[in-house]
mmCIF file of C-alpha atoms and ligand atoms in Angstrom:
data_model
loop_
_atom_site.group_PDB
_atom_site.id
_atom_site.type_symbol
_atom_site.label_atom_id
_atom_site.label_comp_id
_atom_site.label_asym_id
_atom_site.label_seq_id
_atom_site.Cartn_x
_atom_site.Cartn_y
_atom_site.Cartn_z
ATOM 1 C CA UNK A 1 -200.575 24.668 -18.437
ATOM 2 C CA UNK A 2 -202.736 22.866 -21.177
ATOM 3 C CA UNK A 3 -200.744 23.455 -23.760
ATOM 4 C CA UNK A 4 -197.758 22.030 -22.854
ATOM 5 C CA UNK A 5 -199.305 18.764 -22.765
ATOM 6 C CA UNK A 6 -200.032 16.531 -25.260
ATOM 7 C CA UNK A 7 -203.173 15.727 -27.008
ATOM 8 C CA UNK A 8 -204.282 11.918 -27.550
ATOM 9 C CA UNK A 9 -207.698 12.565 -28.072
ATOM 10 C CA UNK A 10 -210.720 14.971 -28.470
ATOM 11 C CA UNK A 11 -214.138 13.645 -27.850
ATOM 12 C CA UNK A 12 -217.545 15.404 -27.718
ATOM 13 C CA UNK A 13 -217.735 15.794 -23.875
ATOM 14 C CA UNK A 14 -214.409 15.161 -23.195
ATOM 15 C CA UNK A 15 -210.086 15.678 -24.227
ATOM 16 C CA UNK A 16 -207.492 13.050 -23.165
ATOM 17 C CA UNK A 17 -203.882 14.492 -22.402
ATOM 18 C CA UNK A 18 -201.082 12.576 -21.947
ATOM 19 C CA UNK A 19 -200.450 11.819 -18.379
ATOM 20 C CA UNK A 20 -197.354 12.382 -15.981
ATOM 21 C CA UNK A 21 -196.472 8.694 -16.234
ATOM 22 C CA UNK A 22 -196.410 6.520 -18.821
ATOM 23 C CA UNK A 23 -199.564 4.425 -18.342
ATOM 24 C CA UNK A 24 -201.241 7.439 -17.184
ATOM 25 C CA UNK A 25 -203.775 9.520 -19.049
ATOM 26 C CA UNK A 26 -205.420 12.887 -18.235
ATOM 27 C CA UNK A 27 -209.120 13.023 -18.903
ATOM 28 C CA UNK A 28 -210.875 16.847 -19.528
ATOM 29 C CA UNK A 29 -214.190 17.184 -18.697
ATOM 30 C CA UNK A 30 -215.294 19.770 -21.492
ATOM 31 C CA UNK A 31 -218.905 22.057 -21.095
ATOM 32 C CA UNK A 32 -219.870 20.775 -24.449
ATOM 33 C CA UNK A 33 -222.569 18.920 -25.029
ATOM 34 C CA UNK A 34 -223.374 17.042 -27.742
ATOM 35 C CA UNK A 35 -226.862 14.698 -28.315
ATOM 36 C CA UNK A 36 -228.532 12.548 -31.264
ATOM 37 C CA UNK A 37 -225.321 11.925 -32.999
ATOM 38 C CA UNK A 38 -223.783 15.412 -32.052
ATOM 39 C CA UNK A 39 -226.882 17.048 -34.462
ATOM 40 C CA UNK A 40 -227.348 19.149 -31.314
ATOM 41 C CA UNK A 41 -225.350 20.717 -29.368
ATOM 42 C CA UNK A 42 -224.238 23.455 -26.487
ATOM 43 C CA UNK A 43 -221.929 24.690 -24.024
ATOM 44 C CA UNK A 44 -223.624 25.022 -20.748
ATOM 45 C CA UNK A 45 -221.330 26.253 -18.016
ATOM 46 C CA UNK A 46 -219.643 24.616 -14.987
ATOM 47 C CA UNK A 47 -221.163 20.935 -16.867
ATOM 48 C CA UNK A 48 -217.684 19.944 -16.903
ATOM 49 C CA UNK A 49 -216.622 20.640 -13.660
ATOM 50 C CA UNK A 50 -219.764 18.824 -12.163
ATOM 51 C CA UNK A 51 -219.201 15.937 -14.014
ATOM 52 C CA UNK A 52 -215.891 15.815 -13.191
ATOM 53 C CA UNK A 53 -216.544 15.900 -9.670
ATOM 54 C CA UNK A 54 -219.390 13.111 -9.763
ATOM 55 C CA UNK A 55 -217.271 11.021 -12.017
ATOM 56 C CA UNK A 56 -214.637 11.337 -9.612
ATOM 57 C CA UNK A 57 -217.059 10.338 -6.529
ATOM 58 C CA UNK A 58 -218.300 7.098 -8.540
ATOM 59 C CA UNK A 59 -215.513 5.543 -9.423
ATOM 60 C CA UNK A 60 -213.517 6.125 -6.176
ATOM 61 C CA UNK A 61 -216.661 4.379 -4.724
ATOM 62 C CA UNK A 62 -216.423 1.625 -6.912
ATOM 63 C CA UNK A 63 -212.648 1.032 -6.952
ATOM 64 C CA UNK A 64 -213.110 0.915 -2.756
ATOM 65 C CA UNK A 65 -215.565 -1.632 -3.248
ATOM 66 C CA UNK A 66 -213.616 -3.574 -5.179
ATOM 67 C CA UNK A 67 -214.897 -2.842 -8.798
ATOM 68 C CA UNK A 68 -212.050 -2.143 -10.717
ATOM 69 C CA UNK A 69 -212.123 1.430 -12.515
ATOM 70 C CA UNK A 70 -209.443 3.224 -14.597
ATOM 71 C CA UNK A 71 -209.227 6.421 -12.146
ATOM 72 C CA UNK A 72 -206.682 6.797 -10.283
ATOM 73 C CA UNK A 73 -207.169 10.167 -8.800
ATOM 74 C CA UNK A 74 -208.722 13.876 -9.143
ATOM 75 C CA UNK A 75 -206.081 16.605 -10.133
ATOM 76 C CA UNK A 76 -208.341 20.262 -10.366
ATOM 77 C CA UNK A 77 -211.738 21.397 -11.251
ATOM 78 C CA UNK A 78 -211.545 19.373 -14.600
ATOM 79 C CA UNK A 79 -209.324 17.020 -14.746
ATOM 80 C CA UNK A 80 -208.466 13.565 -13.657
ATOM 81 C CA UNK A 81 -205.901 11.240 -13.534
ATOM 82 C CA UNK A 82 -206.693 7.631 -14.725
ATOM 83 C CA UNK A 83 -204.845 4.855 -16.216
ATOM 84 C CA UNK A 84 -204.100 4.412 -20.011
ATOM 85 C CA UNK A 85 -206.774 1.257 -21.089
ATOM 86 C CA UNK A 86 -207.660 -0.324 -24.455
ATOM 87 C CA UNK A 87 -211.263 0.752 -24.906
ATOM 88 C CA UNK A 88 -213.107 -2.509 -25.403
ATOM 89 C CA UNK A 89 -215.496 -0.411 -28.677
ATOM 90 C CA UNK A 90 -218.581 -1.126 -26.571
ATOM 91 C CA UNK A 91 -221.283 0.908 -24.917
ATOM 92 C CA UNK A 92 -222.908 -1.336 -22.322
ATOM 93 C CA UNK A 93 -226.384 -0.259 -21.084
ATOM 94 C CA UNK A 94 -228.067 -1.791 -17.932
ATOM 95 C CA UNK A 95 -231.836 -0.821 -17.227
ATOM 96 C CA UNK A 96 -234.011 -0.602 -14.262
ATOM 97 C CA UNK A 97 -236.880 1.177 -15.781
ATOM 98 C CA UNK A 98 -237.654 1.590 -19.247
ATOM 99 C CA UNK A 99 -237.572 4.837 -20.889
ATOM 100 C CA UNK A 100 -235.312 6.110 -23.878
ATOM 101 C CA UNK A 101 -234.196 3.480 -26.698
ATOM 102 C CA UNK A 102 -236.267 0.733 -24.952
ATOM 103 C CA UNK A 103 -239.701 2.200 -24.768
ATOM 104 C CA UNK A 104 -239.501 3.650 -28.366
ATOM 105 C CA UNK A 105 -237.918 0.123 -29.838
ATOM 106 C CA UNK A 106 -240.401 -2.231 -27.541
ATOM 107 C CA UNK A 107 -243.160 0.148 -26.902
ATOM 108 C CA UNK A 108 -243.007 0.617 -23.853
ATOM 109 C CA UNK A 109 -244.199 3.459 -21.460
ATOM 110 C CA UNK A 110 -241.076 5.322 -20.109
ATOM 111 C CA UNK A 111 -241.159 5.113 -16.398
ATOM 112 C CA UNK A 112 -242.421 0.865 -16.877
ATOM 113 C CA UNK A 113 -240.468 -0.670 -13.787
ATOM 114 C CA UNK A 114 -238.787 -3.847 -15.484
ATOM 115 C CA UNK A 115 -238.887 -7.244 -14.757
ATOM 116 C CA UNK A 116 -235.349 -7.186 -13.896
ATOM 117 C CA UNK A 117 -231.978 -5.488 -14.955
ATOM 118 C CA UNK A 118 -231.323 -5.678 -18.451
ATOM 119 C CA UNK A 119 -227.946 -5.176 -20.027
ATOM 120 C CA UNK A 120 -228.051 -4.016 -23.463
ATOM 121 C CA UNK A 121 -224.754 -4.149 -25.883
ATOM 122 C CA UNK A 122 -224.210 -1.406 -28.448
ATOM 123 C CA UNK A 123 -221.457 -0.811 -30.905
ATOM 124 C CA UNK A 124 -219.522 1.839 -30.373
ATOM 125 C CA UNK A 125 -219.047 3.350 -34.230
ATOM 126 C CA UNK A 126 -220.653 7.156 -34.500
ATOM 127 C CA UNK A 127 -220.577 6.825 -38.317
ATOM 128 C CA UNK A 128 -222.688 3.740 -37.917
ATOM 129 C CA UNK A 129 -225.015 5.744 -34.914
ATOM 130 C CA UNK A 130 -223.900 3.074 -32.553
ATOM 131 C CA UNK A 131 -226.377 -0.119 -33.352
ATOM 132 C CA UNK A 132 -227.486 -2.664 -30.766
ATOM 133 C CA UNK A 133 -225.706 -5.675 -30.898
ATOM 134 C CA UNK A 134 -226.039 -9.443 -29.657
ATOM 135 C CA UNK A 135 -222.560 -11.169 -28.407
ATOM 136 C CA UNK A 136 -222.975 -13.440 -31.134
ATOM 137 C CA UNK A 137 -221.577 -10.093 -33.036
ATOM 138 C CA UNK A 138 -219.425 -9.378 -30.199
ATOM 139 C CA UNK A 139 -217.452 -12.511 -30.174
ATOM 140 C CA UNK A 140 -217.557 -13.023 -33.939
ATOM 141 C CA UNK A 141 -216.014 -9.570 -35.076
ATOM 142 C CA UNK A 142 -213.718 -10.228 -32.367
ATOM 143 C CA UNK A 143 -214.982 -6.804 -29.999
ATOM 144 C CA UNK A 144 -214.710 -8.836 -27.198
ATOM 145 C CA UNK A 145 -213.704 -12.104 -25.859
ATOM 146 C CA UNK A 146 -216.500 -14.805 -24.274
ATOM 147 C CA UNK A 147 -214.401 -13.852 -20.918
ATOM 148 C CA UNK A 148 -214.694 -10.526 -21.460
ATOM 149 C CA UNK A 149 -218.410 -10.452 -22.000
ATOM 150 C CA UNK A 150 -218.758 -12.264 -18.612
ATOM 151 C CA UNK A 151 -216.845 -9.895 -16.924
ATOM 152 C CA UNK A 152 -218.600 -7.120 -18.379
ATOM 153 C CA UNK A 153 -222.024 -8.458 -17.283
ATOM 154 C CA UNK A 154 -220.737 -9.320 -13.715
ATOM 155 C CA UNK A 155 -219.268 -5.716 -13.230
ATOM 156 C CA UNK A 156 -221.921 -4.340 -15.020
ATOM 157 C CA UNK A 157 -224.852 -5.914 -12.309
ATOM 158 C CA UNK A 158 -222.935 -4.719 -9.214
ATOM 159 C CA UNK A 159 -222.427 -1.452 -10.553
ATOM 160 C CA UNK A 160 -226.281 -1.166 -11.241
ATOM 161 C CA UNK A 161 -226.558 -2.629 -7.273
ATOM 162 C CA UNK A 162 -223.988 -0.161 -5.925
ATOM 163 C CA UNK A 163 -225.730 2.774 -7.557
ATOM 164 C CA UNK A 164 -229.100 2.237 -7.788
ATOM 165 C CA UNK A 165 -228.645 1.769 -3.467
ATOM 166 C CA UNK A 166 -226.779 5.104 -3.388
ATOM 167 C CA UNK A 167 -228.801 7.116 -5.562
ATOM 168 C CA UNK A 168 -232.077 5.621 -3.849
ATOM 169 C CA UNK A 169 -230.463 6.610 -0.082
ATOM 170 C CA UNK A 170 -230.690 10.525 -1.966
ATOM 171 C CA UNK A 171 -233.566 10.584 -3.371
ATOM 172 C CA UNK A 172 -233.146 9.792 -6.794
ATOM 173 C CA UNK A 173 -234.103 6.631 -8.854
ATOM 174 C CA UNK A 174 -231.383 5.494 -11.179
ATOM 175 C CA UNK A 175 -233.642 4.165 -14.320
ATOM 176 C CA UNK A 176 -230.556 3.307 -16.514
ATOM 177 C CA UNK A 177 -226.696 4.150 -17.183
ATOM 178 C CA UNK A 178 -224.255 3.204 -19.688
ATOM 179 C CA UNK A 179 -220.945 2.261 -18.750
ATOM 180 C CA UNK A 180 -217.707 1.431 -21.186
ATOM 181 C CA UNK A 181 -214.672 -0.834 -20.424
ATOM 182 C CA UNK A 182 -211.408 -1.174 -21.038
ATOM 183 C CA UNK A 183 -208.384 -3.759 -21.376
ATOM 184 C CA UNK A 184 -206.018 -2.518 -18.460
ATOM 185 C CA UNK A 185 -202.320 -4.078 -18.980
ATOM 186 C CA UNK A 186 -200.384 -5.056 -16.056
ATOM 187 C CA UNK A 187 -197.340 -7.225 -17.444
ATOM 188 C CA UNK A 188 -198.693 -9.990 -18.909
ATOM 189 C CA UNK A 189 -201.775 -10.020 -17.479
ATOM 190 C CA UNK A 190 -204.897 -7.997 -18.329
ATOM 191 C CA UNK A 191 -207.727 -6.673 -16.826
ATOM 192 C CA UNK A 192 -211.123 -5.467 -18.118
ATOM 193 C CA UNK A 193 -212.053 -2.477 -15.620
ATOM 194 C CA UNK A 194 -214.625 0.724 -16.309
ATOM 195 C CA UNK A 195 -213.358 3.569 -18.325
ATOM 196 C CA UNK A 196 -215.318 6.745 -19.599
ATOM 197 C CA UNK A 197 -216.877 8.468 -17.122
ATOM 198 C CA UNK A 198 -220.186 7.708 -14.842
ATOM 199 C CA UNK A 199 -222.240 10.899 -14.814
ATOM 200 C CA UNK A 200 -225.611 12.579 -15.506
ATOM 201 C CA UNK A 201 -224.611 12.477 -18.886
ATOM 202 C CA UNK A 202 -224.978 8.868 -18.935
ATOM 203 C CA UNK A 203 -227.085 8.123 -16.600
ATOM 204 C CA UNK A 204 -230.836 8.441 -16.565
ATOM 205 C CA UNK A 205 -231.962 10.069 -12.759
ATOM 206 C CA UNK A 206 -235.345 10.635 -11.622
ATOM 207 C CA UNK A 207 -235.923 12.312 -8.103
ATOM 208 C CA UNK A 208 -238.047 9.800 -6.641
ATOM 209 C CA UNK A 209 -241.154 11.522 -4.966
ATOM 210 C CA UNK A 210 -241.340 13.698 -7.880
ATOM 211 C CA UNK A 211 -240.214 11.977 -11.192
ATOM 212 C CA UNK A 212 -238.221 14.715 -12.282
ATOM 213 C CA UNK A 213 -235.405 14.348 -15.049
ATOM 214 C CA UNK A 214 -231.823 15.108 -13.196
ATOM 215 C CA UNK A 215 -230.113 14.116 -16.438
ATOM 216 C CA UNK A 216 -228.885 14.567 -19.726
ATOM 217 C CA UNK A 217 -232.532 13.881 -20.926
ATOM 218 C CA UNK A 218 -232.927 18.054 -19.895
ATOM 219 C CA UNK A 219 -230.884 19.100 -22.920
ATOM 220 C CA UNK A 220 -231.966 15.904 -25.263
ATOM 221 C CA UNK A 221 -235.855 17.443 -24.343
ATOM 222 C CA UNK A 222 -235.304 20.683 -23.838
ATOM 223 C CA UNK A 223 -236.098 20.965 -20.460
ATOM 224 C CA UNK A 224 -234.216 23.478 -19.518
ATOM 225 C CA UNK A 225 -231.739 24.063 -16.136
ATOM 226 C CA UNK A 226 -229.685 21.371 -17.193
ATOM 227 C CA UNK A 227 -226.306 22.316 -15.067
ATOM 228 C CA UNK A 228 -228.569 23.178 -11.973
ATOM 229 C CA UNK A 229 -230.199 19.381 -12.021
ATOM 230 C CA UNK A 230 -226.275 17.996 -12.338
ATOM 231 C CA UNK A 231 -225.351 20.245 -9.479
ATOM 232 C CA UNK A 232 -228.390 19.205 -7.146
ATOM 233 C CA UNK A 233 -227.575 15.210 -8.174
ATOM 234 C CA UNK A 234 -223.714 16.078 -6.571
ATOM 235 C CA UNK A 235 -225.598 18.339 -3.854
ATOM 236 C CA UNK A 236 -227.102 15.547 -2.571
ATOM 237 C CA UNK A 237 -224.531 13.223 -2.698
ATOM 238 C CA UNK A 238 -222.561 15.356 -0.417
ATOM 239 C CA UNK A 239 -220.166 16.129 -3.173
ATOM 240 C CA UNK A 240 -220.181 19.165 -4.045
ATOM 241 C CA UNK A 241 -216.524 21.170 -3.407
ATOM 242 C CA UNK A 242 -217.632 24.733 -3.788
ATOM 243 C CA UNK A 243 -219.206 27.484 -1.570
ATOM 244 C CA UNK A 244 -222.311 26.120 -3.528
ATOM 245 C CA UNK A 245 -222.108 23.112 -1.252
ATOM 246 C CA UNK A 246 -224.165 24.520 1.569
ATOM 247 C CA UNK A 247 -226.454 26.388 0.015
ATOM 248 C CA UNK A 248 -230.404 25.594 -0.093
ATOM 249 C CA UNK A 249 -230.808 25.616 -3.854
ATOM 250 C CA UNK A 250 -228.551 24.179 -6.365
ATOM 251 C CA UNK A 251 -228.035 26.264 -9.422
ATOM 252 C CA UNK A 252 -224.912 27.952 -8.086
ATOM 253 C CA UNK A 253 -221.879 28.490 -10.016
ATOM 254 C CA UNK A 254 -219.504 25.905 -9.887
ATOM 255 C CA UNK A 255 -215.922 27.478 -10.757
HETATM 256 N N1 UDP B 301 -226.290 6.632 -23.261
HETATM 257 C C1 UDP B 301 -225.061 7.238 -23.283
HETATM 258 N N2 UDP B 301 -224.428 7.390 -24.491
HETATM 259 C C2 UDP B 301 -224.968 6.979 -25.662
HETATM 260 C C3 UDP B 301 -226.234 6.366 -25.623
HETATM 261 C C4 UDP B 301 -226.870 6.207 -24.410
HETATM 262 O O1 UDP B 301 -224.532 7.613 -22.252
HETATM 263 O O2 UDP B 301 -224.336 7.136 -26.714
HETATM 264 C C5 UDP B 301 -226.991 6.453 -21.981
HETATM 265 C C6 UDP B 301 -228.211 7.346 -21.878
HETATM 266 O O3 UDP B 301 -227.870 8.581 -21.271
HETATM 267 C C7 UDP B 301 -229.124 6.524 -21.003
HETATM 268 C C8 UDP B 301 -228.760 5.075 -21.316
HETATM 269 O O4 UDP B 301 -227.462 5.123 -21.902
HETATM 270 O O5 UDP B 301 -228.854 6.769 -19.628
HETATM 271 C C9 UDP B 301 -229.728 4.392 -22.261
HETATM 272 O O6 UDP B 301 -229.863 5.190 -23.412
HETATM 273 P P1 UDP B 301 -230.907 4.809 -24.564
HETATM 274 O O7 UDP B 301 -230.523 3.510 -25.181
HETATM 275 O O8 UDP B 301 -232.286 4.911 -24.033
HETATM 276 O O9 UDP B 301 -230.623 5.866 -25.698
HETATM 277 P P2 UDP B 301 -231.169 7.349 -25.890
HETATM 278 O O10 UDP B 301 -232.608 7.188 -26.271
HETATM 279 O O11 UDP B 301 -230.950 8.064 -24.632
HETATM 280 O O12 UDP B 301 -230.290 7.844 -26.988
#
């Protein structure tokens, strides 16, 4: 079934196929797992198919709400359907709580609630490990446009509202998340919506009474039980399509 489709595009977490329409692309989610510049990596089992499945869940939220997304619809276990966009070669981070990148580069103590959100820009170049960048760069090397970096920050603050409220309502503290956007052509118009993905993978989670990692920051740490935190994130937001579902304690196979 694959392999009669064509490849645009093989990431480290993810493959893009060709879609059934033109417009249309078919994002892979992949168990590979890549951090610190893809140094380290693994396969750990069912990620993809969790991801997929919170992914999914995310954006269908946000497109009902009226933040425009580039999925258009889940297909199987791994795979969905989104539209074709021109990635703007950002990676936008917005912060609730310091920890990562900020509490290294500012000193601060991870788990430091934050004055308020702060959106961070980063460019998006692996060979240059993705720097921080101001939209003075942004606008001058032509990444984006002034427009486009408004939109961004607008879309980017009622994301962080949407989520942080739905992660809080489960339990779980959403500390930060990266997001990445793309130029969506309709005729002669275009659109900057979110692309990528939304997942544990780029999103920091902490279960709220207990501060627990339910994130990618298990395999960055070594923390172990990485796949069992993703599964108990889409456990608890009631998303989980699998016999798993109903069961007590997350860490069931998800085929
Ligand atoms: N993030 C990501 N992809 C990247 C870098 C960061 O998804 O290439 C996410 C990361 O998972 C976290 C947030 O963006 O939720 C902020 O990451 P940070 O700047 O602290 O970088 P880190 O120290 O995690 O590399």
């Amino acid at each position: 079934m694959m392999s009669r489709r064509k490849k645009i595009y093989e990431g480290k977490a993810k493959i893009l196929f060709e879609g059934p329409e033109p417009g249309t692309i078919i994002q892979y989610f992949k168990d590979d797992t890549t951090a610190f510049d893809a140094q380290k990596k693994a396969i750990l089992e069912g990620k993809g198919v969790v991801n997929n499945q919170i992914s999914a869940f995310i954006m269908q939220s946000l497109n009902a709400i009226g933040v425009p997304t580039h999925f258009i619809r889940t297909m199987n276990m791994r795979e969905q359907l989104v539209r074709e966009v021109e990635i703007i070669p950002l990676e936008v981070v917005c912060r609730n709580v310091a920890a990562g990148s900020i509490s290294t580069r500012l000193g601060m103590e991870e788990g430091t609630p934050l004055p308020r959100s702060i959106i961070e820009f980063y460019y998006k170049n692996d060979a240059l490990h993705d720097p921080m960048v101001a939209e003075e760069h942004i606008t001058a090397f032509n990444w984006a446009s002034t427009q486009e970096i408004d939109d961004i920050m607008a879309l980017t603050l009622r994301v962080n509202d949407y989520l942080f409220g739905m992660f809080a309502a489960v339990g779980i503290k959403l500390v930060d998340f990266k997001l990445e956007f793309g130029r969506l052509y309709e005729g002669d118009m275009v659109r900057t919506v979110i692309a990528d993905e939304i997942s544990p993978d780029s999103c920091r989670l902490w279960d709220t009474q207990t501060n627990e990692k339910m994130d990618k920051d298990r395999f960055r740490r070594d923390l172990g039980n990485v796949t069992e935190a993703y599964v108990e994130v889409a456990r608890r937001l009631g998303i989980l399509k699998t016999a798993a579902a109903g069961g007590g304690g997350g860490g069931e196979a998800v085929h």
